[in-house]
Amino acid sequence: LLELGRDVMSVLDLTELLERIPQLIARLTTFSAFSVYLLDEHRQELRVAYAVGYPDDVARTLRLRVGQGVVGAAVEQGRPILVNDIGLEPRFVGPLRNMNSQLAVPMRRKGRVVGALNLLSEYTGAFSDQDEMLLRQFAAHVAVAIENARLFRAERQYTETLETLAEIGREVSAILDRDKLLTRIAGLTKRLIDYRTFGIFLLNDATQELDLKLAVRYGEVGTAYSVKLGQGLVGWAALHRQPVLVADVSTDPRYINLVADVRSELVIPLLVKERCIGVFDLESPELDAFTKEHAELLTLLASQAAAAVAAANQGIAALDKDEETQEFRIAIAKTRVGEAATMAAELAHQVHGAIGFTKEYALQLSTRRLWSWREEFGADPEWAAKLGAYFCAKGADSLWPTLTAA
């Protein structure tokens, strides 16, 4: 048993660990089917993380409430449950009706249940009290191994997220074609959050409506429409310049039903200083699909995207102006993009330092390119000087009206 404990504790990849568990249990006892359940504490729900002897579609979709079935009861009570004749057990639930014995063992870590091991056999009386004792001790090792694997996965995902944010900052600061920029933002966001439905609304100052400029649903581009400022979750987030996270849209009176199967929604405003220029809108057919961590992550992305979109808008507006005004707007766009590039690079390096990285690996390759792009076609001080010259030529009385108009 100690050898099995050392073996399971040596695996840090969660997928590999889950696959290894039934192989190790097979050295302790025999079984016909096996499943490991992990507990979602927020939803108080158990889902099958890995299974042997189950139909694939069943293993992917099977869920149990805490207290439901033998497994749910074992988790609720925090103790193993041994059933030697399933025909006499009224709590038994599950798709494998040819099974006659069951042993469900909760996995505990620091007094907290994290899931359960579930063994089934086609034979009556297949499991003994000794099996229960061995599995209870082995489950304690598995609980520690799962926690370690989760921490390892979270650390790896966090590092990948930082790299993705650095790439986003690099890419969006280099795109001044707004349509291409929005399409690229949608693709890069998918790498941060595996959304089902994603939209980017931009505020039309003239109509005070949010126009849907890009919509992706099931990987396909959707049709465009507009939302009045303050209307629905999208309009509310833009008007109040605050993120909106709704676990169940059916309970929120602000929600406007545009997509039939939406259950949860996350809206993040795009802010340039204190002014909202649009929003990110994510929707899901699952309840409580988005977390506070998702909101914080998208807020970071939105700050970079907003600066890039504002720069692109300046470029679009400049096309219809005279040469002097064009140069003025290009100067604003160039300095804003330079500021965004600096912010993205500094943020990435600061976060890496805060979590204890002594080596930054490929990060410096991205940030050095960001800093290099700031110098191309004129550095920020050069364009700032052009802005100063523009205002000096216009006179002091033109400064405030020009800034507020821009």
Short mmCIF file of N, CA and C in Angstrom, two decimals, residues 85 93 149 172 351 391:
data_model
loop_
_atom_site.label_atom_id
_atom_site.label_comp_id
_atom_site.label_asym_id
_atom_site.label_seq_id
_atom_site.Cartn_x
_atom_site.Cartn_y
_atom_site.Cartn_z
N ASP A 85 -24.96 -6.52 -2.09
CA ASP A 85 -26.08 -6.96 -2.93
C ASP A 85 -26.84 -5.71 -3.38
N VAL A 93 -27.99 4.08 -7.90
CA VAL A 93 -28.36 4.70 -9.17
C VAL A 93 -27.18 4.53 -10.12
N ALA A 149 -1.82 17.73 -8.26
CA ALA A 149 -1.96 17.80 -9.72
C ALA A 149 -2.77 19.03 -10.13
N VAL A 172 -2.45 43.21 -30.76
CA VAL A 172 -3.48 44.23 -30.93
C VAL A 172 -2.89 45.62 -31.08
N VAL A 351 4.06 40.65 -13.13
CA VAL A 351 3.35 39.46 -12.64
C VAL A 351 4.30 38.28 -12.57
N PHE A 391 -1.26 72.02 -31.21
CA PHE A 391 -2.04 72.85 -30.29
C PHE A 391 -1.48 74.27 -30.20
#
